Short mmCIF file of C-alpha atoms in Angstrom, two decimals:
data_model
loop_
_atom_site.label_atom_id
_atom_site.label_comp_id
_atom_site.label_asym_id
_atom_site.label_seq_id
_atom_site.Cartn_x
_atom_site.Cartn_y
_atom_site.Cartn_z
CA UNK A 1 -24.95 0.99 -6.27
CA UNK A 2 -25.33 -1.99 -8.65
CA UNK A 3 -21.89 -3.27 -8.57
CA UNK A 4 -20.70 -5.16 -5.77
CA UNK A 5 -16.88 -5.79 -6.59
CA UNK A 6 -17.13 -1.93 -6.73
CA UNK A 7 -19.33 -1.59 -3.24
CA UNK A 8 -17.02 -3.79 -1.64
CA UNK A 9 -13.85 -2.13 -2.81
CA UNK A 10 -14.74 1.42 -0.87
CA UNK A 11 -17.26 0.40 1.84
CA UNK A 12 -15.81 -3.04 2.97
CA UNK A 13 -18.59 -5.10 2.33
CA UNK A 14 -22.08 -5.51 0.69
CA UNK A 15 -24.28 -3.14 1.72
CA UNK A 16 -27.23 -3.67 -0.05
CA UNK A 17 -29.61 -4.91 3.13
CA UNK A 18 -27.97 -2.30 5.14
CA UNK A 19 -28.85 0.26 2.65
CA UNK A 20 -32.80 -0.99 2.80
CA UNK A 21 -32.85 -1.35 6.18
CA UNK A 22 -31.50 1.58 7.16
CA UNK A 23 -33.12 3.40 5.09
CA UNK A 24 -36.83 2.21 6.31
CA UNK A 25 -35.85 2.14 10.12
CA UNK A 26 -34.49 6.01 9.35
CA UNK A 27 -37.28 7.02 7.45
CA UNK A 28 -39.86 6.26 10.49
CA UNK A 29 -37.28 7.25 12.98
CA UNK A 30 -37.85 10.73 10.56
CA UNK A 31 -41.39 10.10 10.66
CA UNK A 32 -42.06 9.82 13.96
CA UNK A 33 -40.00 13.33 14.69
CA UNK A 34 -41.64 15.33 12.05
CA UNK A 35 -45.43 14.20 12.23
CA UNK A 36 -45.97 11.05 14.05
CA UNK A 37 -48.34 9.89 10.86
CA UNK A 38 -49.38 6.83 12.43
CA UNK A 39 -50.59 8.02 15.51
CA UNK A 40 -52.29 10.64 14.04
CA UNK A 41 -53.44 10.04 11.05
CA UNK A 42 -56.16 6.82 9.02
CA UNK A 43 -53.78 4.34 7.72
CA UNK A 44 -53.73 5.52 4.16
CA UNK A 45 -52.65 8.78 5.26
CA UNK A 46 -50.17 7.79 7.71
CA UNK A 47 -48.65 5.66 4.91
CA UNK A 48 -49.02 8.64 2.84
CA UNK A 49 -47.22 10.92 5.09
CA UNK A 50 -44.37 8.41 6.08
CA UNK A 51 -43.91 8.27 2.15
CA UNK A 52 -42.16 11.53 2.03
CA UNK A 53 -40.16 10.66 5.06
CA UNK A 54 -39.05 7.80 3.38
CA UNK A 55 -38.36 9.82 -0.04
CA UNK A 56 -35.98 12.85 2.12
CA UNK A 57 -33.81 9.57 3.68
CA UNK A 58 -33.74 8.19 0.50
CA UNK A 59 -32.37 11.33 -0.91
CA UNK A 60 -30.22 11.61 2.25
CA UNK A 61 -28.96 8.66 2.06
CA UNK A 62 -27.78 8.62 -1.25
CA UNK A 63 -26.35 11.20 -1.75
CA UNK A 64 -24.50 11.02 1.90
CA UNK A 65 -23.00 7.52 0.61
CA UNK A 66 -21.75 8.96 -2.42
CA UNK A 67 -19.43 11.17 -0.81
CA UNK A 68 -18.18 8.49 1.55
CA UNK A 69 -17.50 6.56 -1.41
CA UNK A 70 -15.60 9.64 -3.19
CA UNK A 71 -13.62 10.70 -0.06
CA UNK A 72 -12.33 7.46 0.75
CA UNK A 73 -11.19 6.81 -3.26
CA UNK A 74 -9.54 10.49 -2.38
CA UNK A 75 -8.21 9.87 0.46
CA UNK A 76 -7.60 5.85 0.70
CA UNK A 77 -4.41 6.25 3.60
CA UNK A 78 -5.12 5.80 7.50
CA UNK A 79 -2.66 9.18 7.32
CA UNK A 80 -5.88 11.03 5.61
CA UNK A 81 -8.63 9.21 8.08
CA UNK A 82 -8.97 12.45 10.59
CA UNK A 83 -9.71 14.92 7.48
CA UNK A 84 -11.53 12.55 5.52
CA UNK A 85 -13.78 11.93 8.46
CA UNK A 86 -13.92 15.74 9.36
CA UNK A 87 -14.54 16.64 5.64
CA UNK A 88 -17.71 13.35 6.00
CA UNK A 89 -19.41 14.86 9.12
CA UNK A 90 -19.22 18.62 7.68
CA UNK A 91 -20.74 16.94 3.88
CA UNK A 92 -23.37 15.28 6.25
CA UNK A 93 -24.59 17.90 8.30
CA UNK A 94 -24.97 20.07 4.70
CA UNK A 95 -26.83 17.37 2.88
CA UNK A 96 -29.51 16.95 5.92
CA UNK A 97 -29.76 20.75 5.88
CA UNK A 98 -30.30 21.26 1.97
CA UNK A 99 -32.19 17.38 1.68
CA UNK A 100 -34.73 17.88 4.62
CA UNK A 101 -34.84 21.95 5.88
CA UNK A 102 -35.08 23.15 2.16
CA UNK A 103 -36.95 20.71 0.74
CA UNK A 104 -38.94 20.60 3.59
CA UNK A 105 -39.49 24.13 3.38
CA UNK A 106 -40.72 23.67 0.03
CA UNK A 107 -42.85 20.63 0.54
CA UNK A 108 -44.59 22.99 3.21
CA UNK A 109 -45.46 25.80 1.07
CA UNK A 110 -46.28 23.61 -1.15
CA UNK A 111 -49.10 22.21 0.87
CA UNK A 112 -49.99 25.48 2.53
CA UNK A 113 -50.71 26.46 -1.35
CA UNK A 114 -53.23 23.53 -1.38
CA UNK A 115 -55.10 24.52 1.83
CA UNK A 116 -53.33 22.45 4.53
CA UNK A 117 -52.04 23.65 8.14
CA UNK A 118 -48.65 23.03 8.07
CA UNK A 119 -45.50 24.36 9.84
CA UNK A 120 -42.35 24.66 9.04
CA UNK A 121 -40.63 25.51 12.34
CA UNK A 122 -41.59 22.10 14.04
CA UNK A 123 -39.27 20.47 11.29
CA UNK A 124 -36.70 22.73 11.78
CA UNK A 125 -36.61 22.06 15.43
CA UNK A 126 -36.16 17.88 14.20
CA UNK A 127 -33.79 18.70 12.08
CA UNK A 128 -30.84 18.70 15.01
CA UNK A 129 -32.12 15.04 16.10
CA UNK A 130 -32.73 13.92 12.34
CA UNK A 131 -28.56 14.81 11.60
CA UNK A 132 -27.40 13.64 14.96
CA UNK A 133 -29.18 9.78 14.11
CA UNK A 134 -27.80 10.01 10.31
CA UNK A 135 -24.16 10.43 11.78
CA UNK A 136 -24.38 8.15 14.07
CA UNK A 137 -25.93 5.26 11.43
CA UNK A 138 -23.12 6.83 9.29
CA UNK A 139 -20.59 5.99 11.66
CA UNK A 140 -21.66 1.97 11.33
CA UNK A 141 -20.05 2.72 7.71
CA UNK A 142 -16.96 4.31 8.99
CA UNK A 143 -16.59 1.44 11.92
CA UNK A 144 -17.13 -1.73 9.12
CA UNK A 145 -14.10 0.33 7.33
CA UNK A 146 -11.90 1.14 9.57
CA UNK A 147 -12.36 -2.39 10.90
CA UNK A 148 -11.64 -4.20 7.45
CA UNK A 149 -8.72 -2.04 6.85
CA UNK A 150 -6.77 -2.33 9.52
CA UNK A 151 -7.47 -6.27 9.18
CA UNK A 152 -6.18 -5.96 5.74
CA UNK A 153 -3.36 -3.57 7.55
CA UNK A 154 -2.54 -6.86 9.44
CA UNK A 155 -2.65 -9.39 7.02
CA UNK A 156 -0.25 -7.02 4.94
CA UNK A 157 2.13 -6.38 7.61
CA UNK A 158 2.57 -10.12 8.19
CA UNK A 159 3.27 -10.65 4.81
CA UNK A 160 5.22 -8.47 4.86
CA UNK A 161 7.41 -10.36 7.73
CA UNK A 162 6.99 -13.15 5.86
CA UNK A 163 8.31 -12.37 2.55
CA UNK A 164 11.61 -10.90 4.49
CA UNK A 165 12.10 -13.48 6.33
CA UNK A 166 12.56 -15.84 3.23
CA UNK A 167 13.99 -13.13 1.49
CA UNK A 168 16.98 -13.57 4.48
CA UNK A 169 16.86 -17.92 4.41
CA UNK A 170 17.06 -17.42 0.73
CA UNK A 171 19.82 -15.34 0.90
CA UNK A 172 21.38 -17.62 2.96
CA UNK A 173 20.99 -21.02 1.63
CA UNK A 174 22.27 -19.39 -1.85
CA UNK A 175 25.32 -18.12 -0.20
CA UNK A 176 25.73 -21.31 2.13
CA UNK A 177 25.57 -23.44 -1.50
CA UNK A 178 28.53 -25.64 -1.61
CA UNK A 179 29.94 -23.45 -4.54
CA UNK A 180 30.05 -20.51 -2.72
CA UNK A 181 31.70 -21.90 0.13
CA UNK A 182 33.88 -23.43 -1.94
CA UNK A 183 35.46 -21.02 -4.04
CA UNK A 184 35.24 -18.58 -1.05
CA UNK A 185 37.27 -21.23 0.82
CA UNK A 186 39.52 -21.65 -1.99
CA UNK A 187 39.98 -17.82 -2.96
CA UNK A 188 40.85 -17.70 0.90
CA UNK A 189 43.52 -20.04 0.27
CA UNK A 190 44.77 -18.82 -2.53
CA UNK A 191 45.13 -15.03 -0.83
CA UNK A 192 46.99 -16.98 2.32
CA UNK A 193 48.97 -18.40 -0.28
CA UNK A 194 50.55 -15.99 -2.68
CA UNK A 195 49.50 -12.48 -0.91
CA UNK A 196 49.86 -10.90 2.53
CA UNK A 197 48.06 -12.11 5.65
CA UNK A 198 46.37 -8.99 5.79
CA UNK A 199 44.66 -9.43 2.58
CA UNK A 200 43.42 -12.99 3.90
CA UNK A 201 42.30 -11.19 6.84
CA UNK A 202 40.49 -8.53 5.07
CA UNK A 203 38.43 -11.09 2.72
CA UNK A 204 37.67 -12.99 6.31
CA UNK A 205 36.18 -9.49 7.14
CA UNK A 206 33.98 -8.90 4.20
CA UNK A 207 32.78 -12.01 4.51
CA UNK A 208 31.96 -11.85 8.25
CA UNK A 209 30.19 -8.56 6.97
CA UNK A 210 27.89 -10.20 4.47
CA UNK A 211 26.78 -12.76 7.02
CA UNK A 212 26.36 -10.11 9.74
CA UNK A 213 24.21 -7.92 7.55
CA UNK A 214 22.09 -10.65 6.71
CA UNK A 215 21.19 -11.78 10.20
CA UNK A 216 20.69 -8.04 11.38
CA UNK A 217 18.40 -6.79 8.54
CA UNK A 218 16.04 -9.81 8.70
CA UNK A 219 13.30 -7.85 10.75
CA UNK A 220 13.50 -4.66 8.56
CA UNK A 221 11.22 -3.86 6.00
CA UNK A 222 13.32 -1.18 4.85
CA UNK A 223 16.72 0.55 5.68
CA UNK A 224 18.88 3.18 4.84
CA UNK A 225 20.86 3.08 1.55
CA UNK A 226 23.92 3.92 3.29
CA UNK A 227 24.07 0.56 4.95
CA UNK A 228 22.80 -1.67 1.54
CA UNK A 229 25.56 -0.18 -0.33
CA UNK A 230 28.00 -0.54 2.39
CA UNK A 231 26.51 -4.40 2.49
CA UNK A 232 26.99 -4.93 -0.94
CA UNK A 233 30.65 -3.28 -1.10
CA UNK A 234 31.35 -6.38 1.41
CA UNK A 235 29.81 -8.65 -1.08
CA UNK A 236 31.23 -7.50 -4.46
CA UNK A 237 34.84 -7.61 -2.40
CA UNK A 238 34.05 -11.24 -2.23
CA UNK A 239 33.33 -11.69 -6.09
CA UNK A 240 36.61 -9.54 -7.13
CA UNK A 241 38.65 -11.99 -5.48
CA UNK A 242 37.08 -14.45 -7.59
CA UNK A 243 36.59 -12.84 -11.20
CA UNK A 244 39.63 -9.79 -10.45
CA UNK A 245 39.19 -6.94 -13.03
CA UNK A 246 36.62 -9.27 -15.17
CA UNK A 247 34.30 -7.74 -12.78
CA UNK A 248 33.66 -4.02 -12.99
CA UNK A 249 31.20 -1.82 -10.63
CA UNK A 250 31.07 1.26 -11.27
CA UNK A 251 29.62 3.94 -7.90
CA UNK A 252 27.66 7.29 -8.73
CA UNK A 253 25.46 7.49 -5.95
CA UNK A 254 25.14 11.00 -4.72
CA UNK A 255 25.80 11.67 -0.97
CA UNK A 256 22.16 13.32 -0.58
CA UNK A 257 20.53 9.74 -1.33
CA UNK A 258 22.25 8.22 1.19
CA UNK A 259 19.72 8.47 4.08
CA UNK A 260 16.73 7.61 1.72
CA UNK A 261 15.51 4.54 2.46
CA UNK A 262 15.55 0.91 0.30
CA UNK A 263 14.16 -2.80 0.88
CA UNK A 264 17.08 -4.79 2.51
CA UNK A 265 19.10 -6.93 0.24
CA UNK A 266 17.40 -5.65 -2.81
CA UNK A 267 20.41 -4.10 -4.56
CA UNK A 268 22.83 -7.26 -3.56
CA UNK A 269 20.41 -9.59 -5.49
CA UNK A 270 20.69 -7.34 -8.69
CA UNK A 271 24.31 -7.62 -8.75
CA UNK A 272 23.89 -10.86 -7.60
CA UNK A 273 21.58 -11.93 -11.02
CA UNK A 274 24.23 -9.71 -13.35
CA UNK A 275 26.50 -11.94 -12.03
CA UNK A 276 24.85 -15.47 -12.47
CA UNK A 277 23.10 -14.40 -15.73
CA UNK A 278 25.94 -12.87 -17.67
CA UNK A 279 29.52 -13.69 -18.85
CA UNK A 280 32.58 -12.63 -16.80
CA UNK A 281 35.71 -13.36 -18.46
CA UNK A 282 38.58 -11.36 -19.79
CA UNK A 283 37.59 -10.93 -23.11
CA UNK A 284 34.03 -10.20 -22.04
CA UNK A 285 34.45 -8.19 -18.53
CA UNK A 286 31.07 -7.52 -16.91
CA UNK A 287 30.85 -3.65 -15.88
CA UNK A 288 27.61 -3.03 -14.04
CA UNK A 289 26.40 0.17 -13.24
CA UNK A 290 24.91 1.60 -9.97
CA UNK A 291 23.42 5.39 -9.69
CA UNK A 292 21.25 7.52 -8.82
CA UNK A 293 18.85 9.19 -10.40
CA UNK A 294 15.34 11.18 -9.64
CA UNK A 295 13.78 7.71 -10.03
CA UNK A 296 15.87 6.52 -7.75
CA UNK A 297 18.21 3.50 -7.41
CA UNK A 298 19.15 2.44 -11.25
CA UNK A 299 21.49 -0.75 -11.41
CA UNK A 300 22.13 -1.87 -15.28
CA UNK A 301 24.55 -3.80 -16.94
CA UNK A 302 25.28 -4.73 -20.62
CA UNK A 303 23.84 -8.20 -21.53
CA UNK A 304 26.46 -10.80 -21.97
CA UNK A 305 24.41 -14.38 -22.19
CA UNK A 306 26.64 -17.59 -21.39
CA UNK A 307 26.34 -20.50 -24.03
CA UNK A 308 25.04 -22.52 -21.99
CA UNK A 309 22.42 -20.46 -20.07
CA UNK A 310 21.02 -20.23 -16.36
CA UNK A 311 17.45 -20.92 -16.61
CA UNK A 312 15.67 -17.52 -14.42
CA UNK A 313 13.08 -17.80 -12.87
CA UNK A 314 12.88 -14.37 -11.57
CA UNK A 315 11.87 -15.22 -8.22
CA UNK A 316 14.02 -12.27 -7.09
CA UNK A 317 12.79 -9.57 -9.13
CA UNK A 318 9.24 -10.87 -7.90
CA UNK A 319 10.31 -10.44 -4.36
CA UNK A 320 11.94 -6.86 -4.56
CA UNK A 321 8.55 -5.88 -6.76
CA UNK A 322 6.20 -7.55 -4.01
CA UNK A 323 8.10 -6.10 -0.99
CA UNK A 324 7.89 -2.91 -2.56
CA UNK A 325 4.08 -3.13 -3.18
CA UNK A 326 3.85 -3.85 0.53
CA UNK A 327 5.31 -1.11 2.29
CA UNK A 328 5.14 1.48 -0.76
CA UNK A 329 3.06 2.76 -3.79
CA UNK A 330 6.33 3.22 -6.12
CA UNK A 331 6.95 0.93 -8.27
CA UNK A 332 9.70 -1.25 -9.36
CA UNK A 333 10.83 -0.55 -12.68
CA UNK A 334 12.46 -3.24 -15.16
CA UNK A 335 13.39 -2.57 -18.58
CA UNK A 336 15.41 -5.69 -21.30
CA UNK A 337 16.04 -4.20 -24.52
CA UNK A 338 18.28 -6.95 -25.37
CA UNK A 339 21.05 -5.35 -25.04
CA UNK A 340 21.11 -3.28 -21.58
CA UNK A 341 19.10 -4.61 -18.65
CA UNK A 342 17.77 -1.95 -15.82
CA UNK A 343 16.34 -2.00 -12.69
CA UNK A 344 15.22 0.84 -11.04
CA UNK A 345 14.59 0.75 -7.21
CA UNK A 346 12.58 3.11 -5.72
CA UNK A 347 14.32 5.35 -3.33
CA UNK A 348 12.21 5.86 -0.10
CA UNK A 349 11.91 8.69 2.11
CA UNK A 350 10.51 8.20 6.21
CA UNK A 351 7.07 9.79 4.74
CA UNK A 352 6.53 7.48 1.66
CA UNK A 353 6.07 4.18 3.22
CA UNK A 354 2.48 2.60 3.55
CA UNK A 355 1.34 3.40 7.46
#
């Protein structure tokens, strides 16, 4: 009630004048059912009167607004919205009920104990019209929420475009840099060269490959791991040319994981940064490891620093970790104990991404 990061957070904005409002405009809406105090009653005991109406909303309200707040910190997904908002109008209808029939029915006996004429069936015949107005001021709440949600929703899912689509120019302009081209070009040469024409035409392949997945997975927030390892066979076919058995990758993915899903690109740019980060040479050959495991995708590889080392700015883990917070609530896992780095990528299944 007092905090407002906290009000905010679970009802989508400050409710604080709605509360008071509401609450007076309710309480002689309430009023005016039960008793009709001011057209009845002297002033003082109109004012009087309306006081307990303004106490039951007050209670009423309250309490109603605390199990908004607890449902939707229960059930935060637009998946859960039709139970959540069954589960609200049932908790409703039971708080009026116990709030203004039993209380009322006390506060009645109470005053027929003192002497007074009062009668408990007229409230109970209110009581349909008293529920029906607190859902429907009720529903204000659920409107301003779903409304700021699927804003949020929105903004998310354009993010979300964004960071893929410069996720796929990155990709890209790093594999358009001059080097690339040029020892591609030259490995290219060298296979026309000394081996078979079929081996040139194979490395024209896997490089067509690399290219083609690029361009075809840059609307996809995720895809099947199937087609990312397939992707980044293509790609390390490309580096063995260049660094032969210096390079090592060693496959235990199990068939079942296959048709879980992955963000796009993710597991090239992890071989990509064992690559650039580490020494391969023939006294130090890189071997990097990719499985899987109940966590999911776990790529690791021993850590071999070059003498004269690549700055990181680790733009790429950032964009695997934020992609991932975007479209799921698993998280990316890194772990540097100076002598192994891991990475484990969450393995998705159709039901786990954010709606």
């Amino acid at each position: 009630m007092f905090n407002k990061k906290k009000r905010i957070q679970y009802l989508g904005f400050n409710d604080n004048w709605f509360t008071i409002i509401g609450m007076i405009m309710l309480s002689f809406i309430t009023d005016f059912l039960f008793s009709k105090s001011f057209f009845r009653y002297p002033l003082l005991e109109a004012i009087l009167s309306w006081s307990v109406s303004l106490f039951f909303t007050i209670c009423n309200w309250l309490i109603i607004r605390s199990i908004l707040i607890g449902l939707r910190k229960r059930f935060p997904d637009f998946k859960d919205d039709k139970k959540r908002v069954i589960i609200f109008l049932l908790s409703i209808i039971s708080t009026v009920v116990f709030v203004d029939f039993f209380g009322g029915k006390l506060l009645m006996f109470i005053f027929n104990s003192l002497g007074a004429n009062a009668s408990h069936s007229q409230q109970l015949k209110v009581l349909i019209p008293v529920t029906i107005i607190t859902i429907m001021i009720m529903a204000i709440y659920e409107a301003i929420y779903y409304y700021i949600r699927l804003k949020k929703s929105i903004r998310e899912e354009e993010q979300t475009k964004q960071i893929m689509i410069q996720a796929q120019l990155d990709t890209l302009r790093n594999q358009a840099q001059p080097h690339f081209l040029f020892n591609s070009l030259n490995t290219l040469r060298d296979i026309i060269d000394e081996e078979a024409k079929e081996d040139a035409k194979k490395f024209v392949d896997k490089l067509s490959d690399v290219y083609r997945f690029i361009l075809e997975s840059g609307n996809s927030n995720v895809i099947a791991l199937q087609k990312e390892v397939k992707f980044v066979k293509s790609y390390i076919h490309i580096q063995l040319e260049r660094f032969g058995d210096n390079l090592k990758v060693n496959w235990n993915v199990s068939d079942d994981s296959l048709g879980l899903l992955i963000v796009p690109m993710s597991l090239q740019l992890l071989i990509e940064n064992a690559i650039k980060h580490n020494v391969v040479s023939r006294a130090k050959p890189l071997l990097i490891n990719v499985e899987t495991t109940g966590k999911g995708l776990v790529v690791s590889n021993k850590i071999q620093p070059k003498s004269t080392k690549v700055p990181s700015t680790k733009i790429g883990l950032k964009n695997i970790a934020k992609r991932y917070a975007l479209i799921s609530n698993q998280p990316l896992e890194i772990k540097d104990n100076n002598e192994h780095f891991t990475v484990t990528i969450p393995l998705l299944k159709r039901s786990n991404p954010k709606k």
